[in-house]
Coordinates of C-alpha atoms in Angstrom, one line a residue:
Chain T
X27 CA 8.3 30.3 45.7
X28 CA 11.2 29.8 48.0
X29 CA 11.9 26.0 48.2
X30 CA 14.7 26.1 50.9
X31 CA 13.9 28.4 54.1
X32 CA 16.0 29.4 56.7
X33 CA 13.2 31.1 59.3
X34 CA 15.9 32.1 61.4
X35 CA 17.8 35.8 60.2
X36 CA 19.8 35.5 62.9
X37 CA 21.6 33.3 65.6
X38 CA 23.8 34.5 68.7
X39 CA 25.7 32.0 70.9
X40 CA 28.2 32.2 73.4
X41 CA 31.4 30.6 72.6
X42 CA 32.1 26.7 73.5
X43 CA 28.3 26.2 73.6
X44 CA 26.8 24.5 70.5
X45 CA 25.2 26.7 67.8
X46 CA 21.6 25.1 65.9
X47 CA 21.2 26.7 62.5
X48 CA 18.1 24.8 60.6
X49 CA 16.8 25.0 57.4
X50 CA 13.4 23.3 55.8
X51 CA 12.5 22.4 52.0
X52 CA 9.2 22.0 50.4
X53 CA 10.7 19.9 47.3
X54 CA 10.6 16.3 47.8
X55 CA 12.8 15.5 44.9
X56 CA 15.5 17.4 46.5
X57 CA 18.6 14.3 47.1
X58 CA 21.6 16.4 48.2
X59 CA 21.8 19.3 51.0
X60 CA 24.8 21.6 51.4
X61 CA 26.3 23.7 54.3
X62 CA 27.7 27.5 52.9
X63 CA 29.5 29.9 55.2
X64 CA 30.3 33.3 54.1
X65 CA 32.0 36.2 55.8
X66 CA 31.4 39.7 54.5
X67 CA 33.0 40.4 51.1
X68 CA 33.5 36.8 50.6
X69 CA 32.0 34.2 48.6
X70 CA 29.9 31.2 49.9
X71 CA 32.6 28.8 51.3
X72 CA 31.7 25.3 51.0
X73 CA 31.4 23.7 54.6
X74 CA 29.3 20.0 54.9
X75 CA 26.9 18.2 52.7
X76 CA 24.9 15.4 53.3
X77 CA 23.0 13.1 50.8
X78 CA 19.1 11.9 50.9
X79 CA 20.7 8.4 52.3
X80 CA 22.0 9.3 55.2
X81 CA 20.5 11.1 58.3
X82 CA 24.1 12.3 60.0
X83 CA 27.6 13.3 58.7
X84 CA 30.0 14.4 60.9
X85 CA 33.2 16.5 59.8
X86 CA 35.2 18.0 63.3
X87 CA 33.2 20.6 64.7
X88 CA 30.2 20.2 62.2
X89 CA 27.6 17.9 62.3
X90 CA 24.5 17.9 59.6
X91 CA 20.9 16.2 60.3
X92 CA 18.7 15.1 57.9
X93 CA 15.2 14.6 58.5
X94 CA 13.9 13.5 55.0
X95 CA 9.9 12.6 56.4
X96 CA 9.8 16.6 58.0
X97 CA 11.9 17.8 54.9
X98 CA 14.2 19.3 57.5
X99 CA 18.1 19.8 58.2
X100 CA 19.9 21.1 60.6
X101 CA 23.6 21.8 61.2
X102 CA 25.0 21.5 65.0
X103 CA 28.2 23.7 65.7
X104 CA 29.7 22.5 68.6
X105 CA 31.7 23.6 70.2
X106 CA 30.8 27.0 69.2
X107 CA 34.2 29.8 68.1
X108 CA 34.3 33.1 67.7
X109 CA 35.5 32.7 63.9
X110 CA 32.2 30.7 63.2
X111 CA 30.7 34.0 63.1
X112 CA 29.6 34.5 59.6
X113 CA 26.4 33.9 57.4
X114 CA 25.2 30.4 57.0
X115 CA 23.4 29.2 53.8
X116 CA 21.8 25.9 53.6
X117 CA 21.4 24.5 50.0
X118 CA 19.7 21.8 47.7
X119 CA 19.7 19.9 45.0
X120 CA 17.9 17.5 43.1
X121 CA 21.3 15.0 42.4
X122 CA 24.1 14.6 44.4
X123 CA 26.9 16.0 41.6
X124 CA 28.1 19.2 41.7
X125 CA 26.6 20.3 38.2
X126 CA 23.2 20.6 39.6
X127 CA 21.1 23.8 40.6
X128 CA 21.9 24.9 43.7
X129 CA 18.6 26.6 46.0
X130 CA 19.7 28.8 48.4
X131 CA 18.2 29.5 51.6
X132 CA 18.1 33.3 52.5
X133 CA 20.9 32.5 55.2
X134 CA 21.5 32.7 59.3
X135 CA 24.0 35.1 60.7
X136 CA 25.3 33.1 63.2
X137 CA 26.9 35.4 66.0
X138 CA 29.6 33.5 68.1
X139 CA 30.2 35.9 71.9
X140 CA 33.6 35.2 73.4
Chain L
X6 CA 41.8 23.8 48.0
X7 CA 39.6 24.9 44.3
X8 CA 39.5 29.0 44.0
X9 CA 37.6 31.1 41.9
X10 CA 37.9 34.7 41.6
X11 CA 35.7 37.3 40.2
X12 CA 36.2 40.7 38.8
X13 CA 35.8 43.7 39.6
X14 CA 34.1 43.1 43.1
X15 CA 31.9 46.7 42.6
X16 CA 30.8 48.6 40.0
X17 CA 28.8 51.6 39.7
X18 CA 27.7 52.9 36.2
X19 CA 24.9 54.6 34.7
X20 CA 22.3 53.7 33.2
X21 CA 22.5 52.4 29.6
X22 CA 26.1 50.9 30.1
X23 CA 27.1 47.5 29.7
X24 CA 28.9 45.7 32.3
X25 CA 30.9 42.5 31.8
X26 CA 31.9 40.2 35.1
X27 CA 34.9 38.1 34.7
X28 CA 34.6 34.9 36.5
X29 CA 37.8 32.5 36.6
X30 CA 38.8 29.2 38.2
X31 CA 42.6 29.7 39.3
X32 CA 43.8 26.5 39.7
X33 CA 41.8 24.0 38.4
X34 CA 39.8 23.7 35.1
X35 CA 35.6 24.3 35.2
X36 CA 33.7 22.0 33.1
X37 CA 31.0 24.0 34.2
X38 CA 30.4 27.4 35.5
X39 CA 27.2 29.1 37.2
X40 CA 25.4 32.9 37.6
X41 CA 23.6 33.5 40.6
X42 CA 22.1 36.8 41.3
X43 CA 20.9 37.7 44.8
X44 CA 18.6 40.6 45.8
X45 CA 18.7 42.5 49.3
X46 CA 17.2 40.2 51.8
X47 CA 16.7 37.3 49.2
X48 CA 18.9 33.9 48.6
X49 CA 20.8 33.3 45.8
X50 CA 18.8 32.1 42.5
X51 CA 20.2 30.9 39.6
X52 CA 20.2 32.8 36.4
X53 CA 22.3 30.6 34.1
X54 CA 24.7 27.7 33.6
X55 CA 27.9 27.4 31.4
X56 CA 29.6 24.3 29.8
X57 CA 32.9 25.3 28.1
X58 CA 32.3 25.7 24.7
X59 CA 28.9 25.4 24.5
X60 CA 25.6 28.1 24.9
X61 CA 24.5 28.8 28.1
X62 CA 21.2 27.6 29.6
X63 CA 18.9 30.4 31.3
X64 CA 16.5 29.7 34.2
X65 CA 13.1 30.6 33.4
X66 CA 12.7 34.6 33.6
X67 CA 16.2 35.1 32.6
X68 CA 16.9 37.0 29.6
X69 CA 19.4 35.8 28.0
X70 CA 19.7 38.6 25.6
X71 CA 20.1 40.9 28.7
X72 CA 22.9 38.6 30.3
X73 CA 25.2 37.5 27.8
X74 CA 26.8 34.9 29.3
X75 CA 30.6 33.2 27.3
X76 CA 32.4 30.5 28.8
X77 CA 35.4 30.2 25.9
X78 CA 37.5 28.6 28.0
X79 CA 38.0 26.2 31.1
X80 CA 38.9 28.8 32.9
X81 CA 37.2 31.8 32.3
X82 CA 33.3 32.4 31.6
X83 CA 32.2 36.0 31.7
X84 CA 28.6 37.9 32.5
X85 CA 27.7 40.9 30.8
X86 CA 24.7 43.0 31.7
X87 CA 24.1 44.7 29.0
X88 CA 22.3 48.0 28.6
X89 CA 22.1 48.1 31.8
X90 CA 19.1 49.6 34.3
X91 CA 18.6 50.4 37.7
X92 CA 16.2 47.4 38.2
X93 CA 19.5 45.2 37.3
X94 CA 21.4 46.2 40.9
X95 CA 22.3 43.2 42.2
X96 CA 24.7 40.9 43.5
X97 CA 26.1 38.8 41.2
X98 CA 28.4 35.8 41.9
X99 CA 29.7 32.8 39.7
X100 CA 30.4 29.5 40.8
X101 CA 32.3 26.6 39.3
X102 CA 32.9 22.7 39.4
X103 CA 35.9 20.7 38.1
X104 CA 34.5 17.8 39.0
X105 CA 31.1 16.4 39.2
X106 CA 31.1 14.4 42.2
X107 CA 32.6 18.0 43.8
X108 CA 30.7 21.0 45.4
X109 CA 30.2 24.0 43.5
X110 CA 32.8 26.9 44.6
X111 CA 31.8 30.4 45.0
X112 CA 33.4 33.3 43.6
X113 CA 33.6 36.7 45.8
X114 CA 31.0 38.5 43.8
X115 CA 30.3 41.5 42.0
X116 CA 28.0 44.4 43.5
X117 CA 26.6 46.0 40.4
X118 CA 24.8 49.6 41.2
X119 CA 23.1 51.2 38.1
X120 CA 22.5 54.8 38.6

C-alpha cells in the first residue's frame, strides 16, 4: 500500500513562473517530510524538509507546505529555471532523524521550458 | 557537502550469479547505511538497514538470505544478490547518514539486469 503519492507523473512549466509539485500521505504518524531531486543517472539529491510543527519552510527558491489535517504537502518553485528540470520525490518519515525509513513517493518530472 | 558513491552503476549477468554492490561514504563516516530497491514505475522501498558492525534489519518480505547485506566498516556496507534471477532486476541504491539529526544521502545506484 503506497503511503506517500505523488498523482502527478509529470509537470511542465515555463521558466520564471512558479512550479507546484504536491504529494499526499495516508500515515498519520508520519512527523518529518523530505524534498528529493534527481537527474538521470543520479542519485536522489536531498533538497528541503519540513517537520510535523511547522506549516512553511523556506530555503531560496524552494518553499515546502504542510498541511498536516489534509495529510498534504506541497513544494512551490518559484521562480521556475531550466536546471530544475529533474524528477522530484517527496518523502516521509515517522521521526524527524535521519536514521528513520524513508517512503518514497513514485516522483514528478518536473519539466522547466526556457 | 556528504557524498556517497556506489559501484558498479550497471550490471548485467546471468542467471544464477551472485552480484555484490559496493556502497561507500567518501568523506564522512555512516553510522548507518540503507538498501532501497525501486521497480519500473514504482518509488523507492526499503529493503534493509545497516549499523556498522552489527546485522542488518530486513523489511518485511525481504529475504535476507537472498540479500546479504555487511556493513564492516564506517565507510563501506556492501549488497549482494545472491544467486541471482530475473525477478531480482531492479534498481538498487544505498543511502547513508553521519549524523542523526542529518538527511539521508543517496548513492547513484546500481541497475542490476538478470538474464
Amino acid at each position: 500500500d503506497q503511503q506517500v503519492k505523488q498523482n502527478s507523473p509529470s509537470l511542465s512549466v515555463q521558466e520564471g513562473r512558479i512550479s507546484i509539485l504536491n504529494c499526499d500521505y495516508t500515515n498519520s504518524m508520519f512527523d518529518y517530510f523530505l524534498w528529493y531531486k534527481k537527474y538521470p543517472a543520479e542519485g536522489p539529491t536531498f533538497l528541503i524538509s519540513i517537520s510535523s510543527i511547522k506549516d512553511k519552510n523556506e530555503d531560496g527558491r524552494f518553499t515546502v507546505f504542510l498541511n498536516k489535517s489534509a495529510k498534504h504537502l506541497s513544494l512551490h518553485i518559484v521562480p521556475s529555471q531550466p536546471g530544475d528540470s529533474a524528477v522530484y520525490f517527496c518523502a516521509a518519515s515517522g521521526r524527524p532523524t535521519g536514521a528513520n525509513n524513508l517512503f518514497f513517493g513514485t516522483g514528478t518530472r518536473l519539466t522547466v521550458i526556457p | 557537502g556528504a557524498v556517497v558513491s556506489q559501484h558498479p552503476s550497471r550490471v548485467i549477468c546471468k542467471s544464477g550469479t551472485s552480484v555484490k554492490i559496493e556502497c561507500r561514504s567518501l568523506d564522512f563516516q555512516a553510522t548507518t547505511m540503507f538498501w532501497y530497491r525501486q521497480f519500473p514505475k514504482q518509488s523507492l522501498m526499503l529493503m534493509a538497514t545497516s549499523n556498522e558492525g552489527s546485522k542488518a534489519t530486513y523489511e518485511q518480505g525481504v529475504e535476507k538470505d537472498k540479500f546479504l547485506i555487511n556493513h564492516a566498516s564506517l565507510t563501506l556496507s556492501t549488497l549482494t544478490v545472491t544467486s541471482a534471477h530475473p525477478e531480482d532486476s531492479s534498481f538498487y541504491i544505498c543511502s547513508a547518514i553521519g549524523d542523526l539529526n542529518q538527511p539521508q544521502h543517496f548513492g547513484d545506484g546500481t541497475r542490476l539486469s538478470i538474464l
